[in-house]
Coordinates of C-alpha atoms in Angstrom, one line a residue:
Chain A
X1 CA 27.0 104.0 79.1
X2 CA 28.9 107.3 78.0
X3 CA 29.4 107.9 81.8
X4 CA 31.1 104.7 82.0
X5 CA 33.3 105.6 79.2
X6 CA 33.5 109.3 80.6
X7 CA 34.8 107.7 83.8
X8 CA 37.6 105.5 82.4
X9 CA 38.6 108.0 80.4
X10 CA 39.1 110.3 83.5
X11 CA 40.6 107.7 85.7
X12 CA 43.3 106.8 83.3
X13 CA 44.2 110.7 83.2
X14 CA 43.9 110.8 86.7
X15 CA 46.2 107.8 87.3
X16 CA 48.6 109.1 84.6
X17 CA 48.7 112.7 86.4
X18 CA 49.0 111.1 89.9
X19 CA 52.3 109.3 89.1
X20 CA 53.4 112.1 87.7
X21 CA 52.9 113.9 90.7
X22 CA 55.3 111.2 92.2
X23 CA 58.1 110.8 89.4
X24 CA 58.4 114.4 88.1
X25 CA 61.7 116.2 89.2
X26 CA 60.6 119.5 88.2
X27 CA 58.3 120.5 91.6
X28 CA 56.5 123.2 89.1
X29 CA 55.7 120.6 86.6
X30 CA 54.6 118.5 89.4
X31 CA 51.9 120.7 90.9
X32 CA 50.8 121.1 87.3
X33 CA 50.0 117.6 87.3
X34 CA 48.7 118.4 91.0
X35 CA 46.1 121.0 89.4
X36 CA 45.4 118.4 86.2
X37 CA 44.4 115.8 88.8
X38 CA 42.6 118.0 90.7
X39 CA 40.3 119.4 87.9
X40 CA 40.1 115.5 86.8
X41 CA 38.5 114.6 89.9
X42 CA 36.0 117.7 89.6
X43 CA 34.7 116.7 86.8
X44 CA 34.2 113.0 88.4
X45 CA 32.2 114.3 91.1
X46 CA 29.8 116.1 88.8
X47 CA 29.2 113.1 87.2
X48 CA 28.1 112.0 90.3
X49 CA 26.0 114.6 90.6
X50 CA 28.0 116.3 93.9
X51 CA 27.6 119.5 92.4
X52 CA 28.6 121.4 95.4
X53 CA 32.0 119.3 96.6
X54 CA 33.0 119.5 92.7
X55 CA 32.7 123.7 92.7
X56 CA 34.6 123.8 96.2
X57 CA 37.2 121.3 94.7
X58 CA 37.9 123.9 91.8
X59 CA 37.8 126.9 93.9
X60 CA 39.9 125.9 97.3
X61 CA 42.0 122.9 95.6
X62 CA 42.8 123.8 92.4
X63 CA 42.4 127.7 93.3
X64 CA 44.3 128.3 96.7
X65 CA 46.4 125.2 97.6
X66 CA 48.0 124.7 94.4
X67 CA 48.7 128.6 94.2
X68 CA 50.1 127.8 97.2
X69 CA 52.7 126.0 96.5
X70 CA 53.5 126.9 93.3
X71 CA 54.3 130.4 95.5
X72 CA 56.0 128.8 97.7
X73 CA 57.6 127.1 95.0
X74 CA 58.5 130.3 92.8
X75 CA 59.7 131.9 96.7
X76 CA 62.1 129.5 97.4
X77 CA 63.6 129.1 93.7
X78 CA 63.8 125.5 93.6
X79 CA 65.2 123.9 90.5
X80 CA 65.1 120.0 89.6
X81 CA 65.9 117.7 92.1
X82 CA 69.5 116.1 91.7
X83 CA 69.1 113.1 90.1
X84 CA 70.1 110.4 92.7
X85 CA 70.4 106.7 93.4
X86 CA 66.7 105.4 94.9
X87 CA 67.6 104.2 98.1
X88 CA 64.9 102.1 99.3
X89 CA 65.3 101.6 103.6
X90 CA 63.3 98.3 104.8
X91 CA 61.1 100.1 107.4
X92 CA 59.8 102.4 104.0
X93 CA 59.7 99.1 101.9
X94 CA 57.6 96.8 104.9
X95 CA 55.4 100.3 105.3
X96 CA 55.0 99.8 101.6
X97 CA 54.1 96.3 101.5
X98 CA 51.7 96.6 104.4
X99 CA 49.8 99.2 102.9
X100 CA 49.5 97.5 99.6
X101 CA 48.3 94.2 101.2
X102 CA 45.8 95.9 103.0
X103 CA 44.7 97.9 100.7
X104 CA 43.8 95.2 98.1
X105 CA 42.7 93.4 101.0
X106 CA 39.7 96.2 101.5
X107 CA 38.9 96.7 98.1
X108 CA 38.1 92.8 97.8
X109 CA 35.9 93.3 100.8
X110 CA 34.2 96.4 99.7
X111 CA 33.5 94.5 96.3
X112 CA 32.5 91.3 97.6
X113 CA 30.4 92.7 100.1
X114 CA 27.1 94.1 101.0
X115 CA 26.8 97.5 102.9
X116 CA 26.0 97.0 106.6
X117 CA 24.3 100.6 106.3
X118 CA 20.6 101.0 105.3
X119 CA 20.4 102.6 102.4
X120 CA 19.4 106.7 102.8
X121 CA 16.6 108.4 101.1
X122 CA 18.9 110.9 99.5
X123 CA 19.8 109.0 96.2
X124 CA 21.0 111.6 93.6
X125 CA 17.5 112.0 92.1
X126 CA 15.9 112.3 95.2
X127 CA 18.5 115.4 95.8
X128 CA 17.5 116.7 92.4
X129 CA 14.2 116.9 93.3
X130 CA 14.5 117.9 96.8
X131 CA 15.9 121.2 95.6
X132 CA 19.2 120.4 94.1
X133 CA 22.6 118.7 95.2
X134 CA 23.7 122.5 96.9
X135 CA 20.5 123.2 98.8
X136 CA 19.9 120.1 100.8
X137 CA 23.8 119.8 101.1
X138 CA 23.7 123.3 102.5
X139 CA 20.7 122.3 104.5
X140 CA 22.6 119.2 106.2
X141 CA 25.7 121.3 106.9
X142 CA 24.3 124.1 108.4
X143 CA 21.3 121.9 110.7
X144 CA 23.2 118.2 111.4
X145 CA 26.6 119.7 111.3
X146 CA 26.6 123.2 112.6
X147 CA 28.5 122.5 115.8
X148 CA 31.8 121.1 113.5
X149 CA 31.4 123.9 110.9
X150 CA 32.0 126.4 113.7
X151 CA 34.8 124.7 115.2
X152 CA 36.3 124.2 111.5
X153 CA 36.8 128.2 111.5
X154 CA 38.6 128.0 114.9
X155 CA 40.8 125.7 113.0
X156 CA 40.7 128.3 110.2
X157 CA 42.1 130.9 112.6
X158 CA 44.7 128.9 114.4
X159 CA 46.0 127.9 111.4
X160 CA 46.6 131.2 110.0
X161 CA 47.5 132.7 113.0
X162 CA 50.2 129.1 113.8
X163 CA 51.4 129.6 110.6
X164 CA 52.3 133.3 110.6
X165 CA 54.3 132.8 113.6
X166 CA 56.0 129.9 112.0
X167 CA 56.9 131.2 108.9
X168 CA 58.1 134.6 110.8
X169 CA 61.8 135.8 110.8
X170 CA 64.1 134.2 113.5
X171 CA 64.8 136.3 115.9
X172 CA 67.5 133.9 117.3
X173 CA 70.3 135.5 116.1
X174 CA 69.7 138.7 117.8
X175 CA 68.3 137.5 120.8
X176 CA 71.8 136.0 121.0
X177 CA 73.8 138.7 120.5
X178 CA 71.7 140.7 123.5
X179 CA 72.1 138.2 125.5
X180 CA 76.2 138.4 125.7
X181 CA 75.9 142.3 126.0
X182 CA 73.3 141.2 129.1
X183 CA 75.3 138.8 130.7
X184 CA 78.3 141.3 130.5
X185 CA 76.1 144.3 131.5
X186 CA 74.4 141.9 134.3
X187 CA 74.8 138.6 135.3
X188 CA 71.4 137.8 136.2
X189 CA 70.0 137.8 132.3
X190 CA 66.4 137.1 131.9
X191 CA 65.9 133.7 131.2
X192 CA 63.4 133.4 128.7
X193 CA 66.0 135.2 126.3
X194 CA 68.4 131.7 127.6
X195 CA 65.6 129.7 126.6
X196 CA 65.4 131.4 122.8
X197 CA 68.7 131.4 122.4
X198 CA 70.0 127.8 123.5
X199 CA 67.7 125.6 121.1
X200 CA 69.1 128.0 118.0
X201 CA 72.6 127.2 118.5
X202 CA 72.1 123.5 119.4
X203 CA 70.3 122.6 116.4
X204 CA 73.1 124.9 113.8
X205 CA 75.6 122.4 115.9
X206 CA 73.6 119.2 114.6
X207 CA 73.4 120.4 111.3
X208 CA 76.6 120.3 110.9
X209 CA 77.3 117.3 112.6
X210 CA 74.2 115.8 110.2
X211 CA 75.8 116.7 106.7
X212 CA 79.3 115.3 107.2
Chain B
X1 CA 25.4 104.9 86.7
X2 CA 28.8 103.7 87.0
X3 CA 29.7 101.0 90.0
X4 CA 30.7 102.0 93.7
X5 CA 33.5 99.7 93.3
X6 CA 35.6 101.3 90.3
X7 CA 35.7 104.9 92.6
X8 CA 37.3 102.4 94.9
X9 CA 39.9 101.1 92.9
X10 CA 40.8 104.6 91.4
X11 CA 40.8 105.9 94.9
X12 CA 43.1 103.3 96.0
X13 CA 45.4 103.7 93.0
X14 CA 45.7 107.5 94.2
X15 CA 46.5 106.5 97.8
X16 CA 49.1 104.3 96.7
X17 CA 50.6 106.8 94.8
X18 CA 50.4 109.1 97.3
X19 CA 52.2 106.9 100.2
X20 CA 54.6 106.3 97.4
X21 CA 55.4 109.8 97.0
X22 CA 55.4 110.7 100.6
X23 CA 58.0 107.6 101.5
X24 CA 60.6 108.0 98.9
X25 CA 60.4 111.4 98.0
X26 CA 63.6 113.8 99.2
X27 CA 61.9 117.1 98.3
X28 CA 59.8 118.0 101.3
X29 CA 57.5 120.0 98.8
X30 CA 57.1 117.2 96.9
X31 CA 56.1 115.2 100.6
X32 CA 53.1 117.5 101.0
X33 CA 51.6 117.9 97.6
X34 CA 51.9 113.5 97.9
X35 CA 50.1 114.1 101.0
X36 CA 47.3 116.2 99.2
X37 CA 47.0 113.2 96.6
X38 CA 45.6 110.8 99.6
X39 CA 43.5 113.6 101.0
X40 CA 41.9 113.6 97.7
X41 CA 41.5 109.7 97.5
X42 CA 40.1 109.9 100.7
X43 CA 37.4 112.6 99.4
X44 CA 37.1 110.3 96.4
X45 CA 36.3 107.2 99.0
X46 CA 33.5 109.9 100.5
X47 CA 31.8 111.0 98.0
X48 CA 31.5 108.1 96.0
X49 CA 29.9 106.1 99.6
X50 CA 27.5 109.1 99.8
X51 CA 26.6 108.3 96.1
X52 CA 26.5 104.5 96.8
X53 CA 24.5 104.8 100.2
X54 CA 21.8 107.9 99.4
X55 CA 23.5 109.9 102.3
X56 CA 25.1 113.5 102.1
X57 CA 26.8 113.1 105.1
X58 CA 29.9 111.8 103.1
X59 CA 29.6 115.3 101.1
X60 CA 29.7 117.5 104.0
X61 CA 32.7 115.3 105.5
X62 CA 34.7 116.0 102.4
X63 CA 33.4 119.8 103.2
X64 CA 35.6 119.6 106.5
X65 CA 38.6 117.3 104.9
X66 CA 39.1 119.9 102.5
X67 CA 39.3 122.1 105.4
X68 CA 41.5 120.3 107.0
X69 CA 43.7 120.0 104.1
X70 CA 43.8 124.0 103.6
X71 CA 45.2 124.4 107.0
X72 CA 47.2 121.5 106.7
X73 CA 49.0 123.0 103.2
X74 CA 49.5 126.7 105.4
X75 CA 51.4 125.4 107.7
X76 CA 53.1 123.0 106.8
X77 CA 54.4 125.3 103.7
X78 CA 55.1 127.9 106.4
X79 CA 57.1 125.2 108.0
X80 CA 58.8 124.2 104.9
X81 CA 60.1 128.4 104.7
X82 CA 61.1 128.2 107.9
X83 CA 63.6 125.0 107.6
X84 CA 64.5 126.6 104.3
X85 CA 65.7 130.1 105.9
X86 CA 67.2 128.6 109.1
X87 CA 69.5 125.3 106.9
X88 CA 69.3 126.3 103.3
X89 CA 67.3 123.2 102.3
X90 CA 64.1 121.1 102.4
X91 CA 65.7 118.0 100.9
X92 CA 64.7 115.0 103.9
X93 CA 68.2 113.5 103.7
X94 CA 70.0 116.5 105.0
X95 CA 67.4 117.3 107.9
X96 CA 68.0 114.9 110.5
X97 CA 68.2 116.6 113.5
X98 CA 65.4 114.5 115.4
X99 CA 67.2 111.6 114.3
X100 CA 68.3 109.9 117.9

């Protein structure tokens, strides 16, 4: 009974902080919300007794994302958004409806419904007893699922590595400028400096073209 | 015990916000912390099926989502400084350069 309560009391929080999320025009105030809502949803999953997803919510969600952004935030200096008109395009709007209808449509199924899927062993007290929600968790990653945890820190790595290189000064500029000394010094330039240099000043020539 | 189908609507209620977010949003750092909001109803969906069903697999799938959703938040904020140095923005309206 007082987890019921407990639970609508944190699902109208988290409702609350997720359309704030969407409305805010502050993006600092927003990923305060963010880091609201995501401590709500840790304290949902301990009450369902996943111990071990609700400590890794806290500490990657809450802990690196959300710092994260708000660096990114603080980096770039972004202020409100301008207040403008909601322009609302019909491909947005029939994505909308779609996704609504279906939506509904799943959640009367899932209600009405009975799971196709037997029914496990590993019921929360069964996990209590077997050693606690971390343990057998633990034991399940590291037996069932070793072969995808491995390949989750090659993701790790190619992440980091994809975005340092992203995130990286542009070079373009300067590659351009050597390139008209080259082709002046010799007229067979090396292409690949061609190849850097022509996507750069086709895209400034869009954006141009874009904003008018 | 509270029922499997409540997680659900709540869950669902986040998506929705989410989509929201992501669709009319301008602010591109807006789009991706929409983005984290389904991730998280999608975890939500997980865990509350691994509850329901007396399986952990559900737990260690949110274990790789939230993976997933690290490296998804790196680079995509790494993309987001790199739009922002090369044109100055990260509002949507102004970058249309795939636009045909």
């Amino acid at each position: 009974m007082t987890q019921q309560v407990l639970f609508y009391i944190f699902a109208a929080l988290i409702t609350l902080c997720s359309i704030g999320v969407i409305t805010v025009r502050n993006p600092v105030t927003a990923a305060m919300y963010l880091v609201s809502d995501l401590f709500l949803l840790a304290g949902i999953y301990a009450m369902m007794q996943a111990h071990f997803v609700a400590a890794i919510q806290i500490l990657v969600y809450a802990g690196a994302i959300v710092v994260l952004f708000i660096f990114v935030i603080m980096l770039l200096n972004l202020g409100p958004e301008a207040r403008q008109r909601l322009k609302i395009p019909a491909p947005e709007l029939a994505v909308l409806v779609i996704t609504t209808i279906a939506f509904i449509g799943v959640a009367i199924m899932m209600t009405n419904g009975q799971p196709t899927v037997p029914v496990g062993a590993l019921t929360p007290k069964a996990v209590q007893a077997a050693g606690g929600n971390t343990y057998v968790v633990g034991m399940v990653l590291f037996t069932k699922y070793l072969w995808p945890f491995e390949l989750s820190s090659m993701l790790i790595l190619l992440a980091t590595i994809a975005s340092v290189v992203i995130a990286k000064k542009d070079k373009a500029k300067a590659v351009k400028s050597t390139r008209k000394e080259q082709t002046l010094t010799s007229p067979a330039a090396s292409s690949d400096c061609v190849e850097a240099a022509a996507p750069a000043s086709l895209s400034n020539g869009k954006v141009v073209h874009g904003t008018r | 015990m509270v029922p499997v189908d409540n997680y659900l609507v709540l869950a669902t209620v986040m998506f929705l916000c989410g989509t929201l977010g992501v669709l009319f949003r301008r602010n591109l750092i807006m789009v991706l912390m929409a983005i984290e909001l389904m991730l998280n109803a999608v975890n939500l969906v997980f865990v509350a099926g691994s509850q329901a069903l007396g399986n952990l697999d559900g737990q260690v799938m949110v274990f790789f989502i939230i993976t997933v959703a690290a490296c998804e938040a790196a680079v995509g904020l790494a993309m987001v400084i790199a739009l922002f140095r090369r044109y100055g923005t990260i509002d949507t309206s102004f970058l249309r350069m795939l636009r045909g």
